[in-house]
Short mmCIF file of C-alpha atoms and ligand atoms in Angstrom, two decimals:
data_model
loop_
_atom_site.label_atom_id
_atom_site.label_comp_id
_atom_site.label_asym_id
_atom_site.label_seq_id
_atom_site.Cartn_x
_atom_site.Cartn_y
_atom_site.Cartn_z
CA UNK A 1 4.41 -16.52 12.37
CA UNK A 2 5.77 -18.51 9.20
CA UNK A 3 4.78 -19.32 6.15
CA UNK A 4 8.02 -21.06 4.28
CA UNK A 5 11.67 -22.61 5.18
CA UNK A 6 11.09 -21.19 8.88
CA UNK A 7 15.34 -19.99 8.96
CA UNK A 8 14.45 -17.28 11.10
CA UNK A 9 11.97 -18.79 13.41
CA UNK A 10 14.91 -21.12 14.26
CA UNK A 11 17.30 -18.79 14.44
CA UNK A 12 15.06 -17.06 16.94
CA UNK A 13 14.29 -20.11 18.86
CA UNK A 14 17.95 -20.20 19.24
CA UNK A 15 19.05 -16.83 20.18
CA UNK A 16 16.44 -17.52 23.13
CA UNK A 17 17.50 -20.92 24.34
CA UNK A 18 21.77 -19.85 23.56
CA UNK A 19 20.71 -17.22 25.84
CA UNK A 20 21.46 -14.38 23.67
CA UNK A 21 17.44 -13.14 23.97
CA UNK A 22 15.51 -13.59 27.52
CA UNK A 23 12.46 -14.51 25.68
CA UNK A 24 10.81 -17.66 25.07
CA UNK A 25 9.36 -18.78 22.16
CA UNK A 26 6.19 -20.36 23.39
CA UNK A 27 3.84 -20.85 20.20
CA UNK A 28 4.64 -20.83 16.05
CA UNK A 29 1.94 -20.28 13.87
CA UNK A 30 2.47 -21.35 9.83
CA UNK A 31 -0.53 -20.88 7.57
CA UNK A 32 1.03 -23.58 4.85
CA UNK A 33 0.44 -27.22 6.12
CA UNK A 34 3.74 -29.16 5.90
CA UNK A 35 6.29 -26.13 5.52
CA UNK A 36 9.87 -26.45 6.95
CA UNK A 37 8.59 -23.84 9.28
CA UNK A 38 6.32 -26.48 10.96
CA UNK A 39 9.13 -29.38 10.59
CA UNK A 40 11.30 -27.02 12.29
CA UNK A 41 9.08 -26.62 15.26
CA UNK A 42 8.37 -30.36 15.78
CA UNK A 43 12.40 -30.89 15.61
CA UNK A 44 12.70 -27.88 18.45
CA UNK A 45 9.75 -29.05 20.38
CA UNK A 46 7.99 -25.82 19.64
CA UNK A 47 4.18 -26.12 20.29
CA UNK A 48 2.77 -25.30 15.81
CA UNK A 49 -0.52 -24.56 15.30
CA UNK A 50 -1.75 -24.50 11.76
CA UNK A 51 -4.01 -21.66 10.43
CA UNK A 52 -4.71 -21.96 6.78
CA UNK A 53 -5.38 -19.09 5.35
CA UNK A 54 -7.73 -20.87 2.81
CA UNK A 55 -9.83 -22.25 4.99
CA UNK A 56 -10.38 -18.55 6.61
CA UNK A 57 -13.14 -16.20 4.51
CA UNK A 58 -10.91 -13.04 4.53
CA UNK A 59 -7.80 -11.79 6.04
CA UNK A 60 -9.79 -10.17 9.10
CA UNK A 61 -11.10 -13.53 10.10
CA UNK A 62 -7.58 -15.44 9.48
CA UNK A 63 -6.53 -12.44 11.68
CA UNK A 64 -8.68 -12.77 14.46
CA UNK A 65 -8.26 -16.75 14.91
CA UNK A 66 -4.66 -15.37 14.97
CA UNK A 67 -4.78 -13.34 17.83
CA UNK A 68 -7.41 -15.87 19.59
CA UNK A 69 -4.16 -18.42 19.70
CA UNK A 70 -1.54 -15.62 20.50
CA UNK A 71 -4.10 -15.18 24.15
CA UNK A 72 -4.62 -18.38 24.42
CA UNK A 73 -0.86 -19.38 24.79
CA UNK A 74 -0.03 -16.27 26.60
CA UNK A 75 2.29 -14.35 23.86
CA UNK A 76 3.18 -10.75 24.81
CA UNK A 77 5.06 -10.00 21.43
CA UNK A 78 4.60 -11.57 18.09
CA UNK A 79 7.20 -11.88 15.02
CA UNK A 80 6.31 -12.45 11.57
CA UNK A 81 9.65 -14.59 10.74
CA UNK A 82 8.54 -14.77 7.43
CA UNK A 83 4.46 -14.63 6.83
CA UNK A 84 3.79 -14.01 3.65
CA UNK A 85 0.24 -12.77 4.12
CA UNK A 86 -0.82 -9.34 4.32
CA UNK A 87 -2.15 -8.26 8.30
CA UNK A 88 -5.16 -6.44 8.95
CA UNK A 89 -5.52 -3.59 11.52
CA UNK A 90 -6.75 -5.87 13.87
CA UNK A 91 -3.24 -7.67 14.66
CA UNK A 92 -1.54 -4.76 14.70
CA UNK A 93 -4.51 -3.41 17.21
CA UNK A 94 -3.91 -6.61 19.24
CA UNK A 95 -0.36 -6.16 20.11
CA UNK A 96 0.67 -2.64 19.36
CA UNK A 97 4.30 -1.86 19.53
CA UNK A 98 4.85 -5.39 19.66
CA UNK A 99 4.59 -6.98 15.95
CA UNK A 100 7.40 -7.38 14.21
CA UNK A 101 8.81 -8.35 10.50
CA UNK A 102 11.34 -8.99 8.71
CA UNK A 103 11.85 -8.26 5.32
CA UNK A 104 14.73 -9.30 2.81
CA UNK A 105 15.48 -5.65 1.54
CA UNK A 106 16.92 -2.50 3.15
CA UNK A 107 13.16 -0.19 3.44
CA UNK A 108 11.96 1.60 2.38
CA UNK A 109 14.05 0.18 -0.76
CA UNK A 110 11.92 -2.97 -2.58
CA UNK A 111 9.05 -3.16 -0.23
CA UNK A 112 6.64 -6.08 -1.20
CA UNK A 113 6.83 -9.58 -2.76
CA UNK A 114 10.18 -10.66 -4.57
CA UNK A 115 12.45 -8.03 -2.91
CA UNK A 116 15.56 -9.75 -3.69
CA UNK A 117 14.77 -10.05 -7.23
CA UNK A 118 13.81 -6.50 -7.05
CA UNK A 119 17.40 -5.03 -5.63
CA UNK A 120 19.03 -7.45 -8.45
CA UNK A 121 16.98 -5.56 -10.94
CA UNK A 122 17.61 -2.74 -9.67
CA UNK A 123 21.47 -3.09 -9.82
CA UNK A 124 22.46 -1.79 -6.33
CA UNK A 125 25.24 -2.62 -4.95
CA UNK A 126 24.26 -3.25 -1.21
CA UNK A 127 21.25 -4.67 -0.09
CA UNK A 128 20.47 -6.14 2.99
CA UNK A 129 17.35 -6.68 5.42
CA UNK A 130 15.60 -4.91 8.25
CA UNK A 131 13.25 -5.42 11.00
CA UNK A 132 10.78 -3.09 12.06
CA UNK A 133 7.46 -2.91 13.54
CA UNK A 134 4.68 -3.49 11.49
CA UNK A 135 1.77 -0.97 10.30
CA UNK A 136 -0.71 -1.41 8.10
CA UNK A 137 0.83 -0.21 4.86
CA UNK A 138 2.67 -3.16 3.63
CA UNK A 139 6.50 -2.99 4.98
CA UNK A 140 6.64 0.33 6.52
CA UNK A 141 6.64 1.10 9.96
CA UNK A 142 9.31 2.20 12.29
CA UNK A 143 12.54 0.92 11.68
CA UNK A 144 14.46 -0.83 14.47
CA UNK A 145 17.27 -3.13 12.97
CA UNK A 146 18.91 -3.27 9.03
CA UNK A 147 21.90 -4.86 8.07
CA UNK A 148 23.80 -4.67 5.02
CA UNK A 149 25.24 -6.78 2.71
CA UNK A 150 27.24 -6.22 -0.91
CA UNK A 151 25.94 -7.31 -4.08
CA UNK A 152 28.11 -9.16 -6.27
CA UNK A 153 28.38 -9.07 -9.95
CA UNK A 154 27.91 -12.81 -9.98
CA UNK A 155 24.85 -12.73 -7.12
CA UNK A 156 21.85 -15.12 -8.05
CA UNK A 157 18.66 -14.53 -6.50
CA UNK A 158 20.13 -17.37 -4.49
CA UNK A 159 23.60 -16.42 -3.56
CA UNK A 160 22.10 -12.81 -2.14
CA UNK A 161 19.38 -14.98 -0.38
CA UNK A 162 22.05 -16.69 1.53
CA UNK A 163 23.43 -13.58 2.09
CA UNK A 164 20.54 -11.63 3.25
CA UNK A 165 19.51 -14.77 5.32
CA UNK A 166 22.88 -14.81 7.60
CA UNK A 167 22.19 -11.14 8.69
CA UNK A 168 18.33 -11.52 8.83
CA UNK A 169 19.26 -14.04 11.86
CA UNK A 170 21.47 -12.29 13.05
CA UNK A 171 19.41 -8.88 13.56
CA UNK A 172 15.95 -10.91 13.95
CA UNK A 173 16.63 -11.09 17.92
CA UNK A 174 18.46 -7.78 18.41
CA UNK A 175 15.13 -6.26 17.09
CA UNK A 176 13.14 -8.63 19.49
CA UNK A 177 15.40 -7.40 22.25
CA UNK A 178 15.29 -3.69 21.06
CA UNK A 179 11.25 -3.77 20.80
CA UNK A 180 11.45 -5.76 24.29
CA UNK A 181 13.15 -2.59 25.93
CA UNK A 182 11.10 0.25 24.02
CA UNK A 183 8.15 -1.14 25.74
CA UNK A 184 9.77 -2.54 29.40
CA UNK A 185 9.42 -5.98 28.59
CA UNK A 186 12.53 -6.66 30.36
C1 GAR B 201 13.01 -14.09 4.82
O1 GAR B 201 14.03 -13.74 3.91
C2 GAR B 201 12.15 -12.88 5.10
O2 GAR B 201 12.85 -11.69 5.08
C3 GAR B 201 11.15 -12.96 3.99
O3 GAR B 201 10.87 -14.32 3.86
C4 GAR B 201 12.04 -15.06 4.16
C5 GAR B 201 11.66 -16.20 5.09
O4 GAR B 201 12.73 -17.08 5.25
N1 GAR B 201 9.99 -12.20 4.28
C6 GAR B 201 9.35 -11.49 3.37
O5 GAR B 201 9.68 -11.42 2.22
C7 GAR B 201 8.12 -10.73 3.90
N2 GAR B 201 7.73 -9.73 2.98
P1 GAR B 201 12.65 -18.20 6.38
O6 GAR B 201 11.32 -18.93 6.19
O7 GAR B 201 13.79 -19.11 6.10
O8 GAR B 201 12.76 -17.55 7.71
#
């Protein structure tokens, strides 16, 4: 699931086909028509389906035509590489255990929109990212994967970005792998 740039869906797609990850990544979803999400897919031969959010009357219905793709292309665990719309209980119902995000901030530190903005106001000195399965209060949920990263006096929101980006795809398929094992996927 994607809504933006679509860095980690990539970097996903190629942890599984560099054969870091025995997992395939069979279907992306993007609810923004156009994003470099969906121009990533078409350039990896990724099967994209497009669910616009704004054509959907609330976030339980957006939800449920969700999960009615996941079954339909056979998906046994699902990773929000960057969705940037709040779930429902009804996805998390749908594959419990097995929904995962990532999130540009070391939890429960900055949870929410802008967390790199957030840590720079903040004036910490590390920051970082972490995966972890998803519940239904926004960014908690058990913890499987952070990485950390300094923050430099001269950091933009963009310079940390980059930062925070190299580890997110880095620890985006160890947590696929480490959810993968908690439930005997593999
Ligand atoms: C990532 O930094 C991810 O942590 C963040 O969106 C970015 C997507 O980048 N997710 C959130 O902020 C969710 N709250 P990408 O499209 O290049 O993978």
């Amino acid at each position: 699931m994607a809504s933006g740039s679509g860095s980690n869906f990539e970097a996903l797609v190629a942890a599984c086909r560099g054969g870091q990850l025995a997992a395939t990544v069979c279907q992306l979803v993007v609810n923004n028509p156009g994003c470099g999400a969906e121009q990533r897919a078409a350039r990896l031969g990724v099967p994209c389906m497009l669910h616009d959010h704004r054509c959907y009357a609330s976030r339980e219905a957006l939800d449920q035509a969700l999960i009615a793709s996941f079954q339909a292309a056979g998906v046994e665990l699902v990773v929000m590489a960057g969705w940037m719309r709040i779930v429902t209980q009804a996805l998390i119902d749908a594959y419990p255990e097995r929904l995962i995000n990532i999130h540009p901030s070391l939890l429960p530190s900055f949870r929410g929109a802008k967390a790199i903005e957030q840590a720079l106001a903040a004036g910490v000195k590390l920051s970082g990212c972490t995966a972890h399965l998803v519940s239904l209060e926004v960014d908690t949920g058990t913890i499987l994967v952070q990485a950390a990263v300094p923050v430099l006096e001269a950091d933009s929101v963009a310079s940390l970005a980059a930062r925070i980006h190299a580890q997110e795809h880095r620890i985006l398929p160890l947590a696929v792998q480490l959810a993968a094992e908690r439930l005997d996927l593999v």
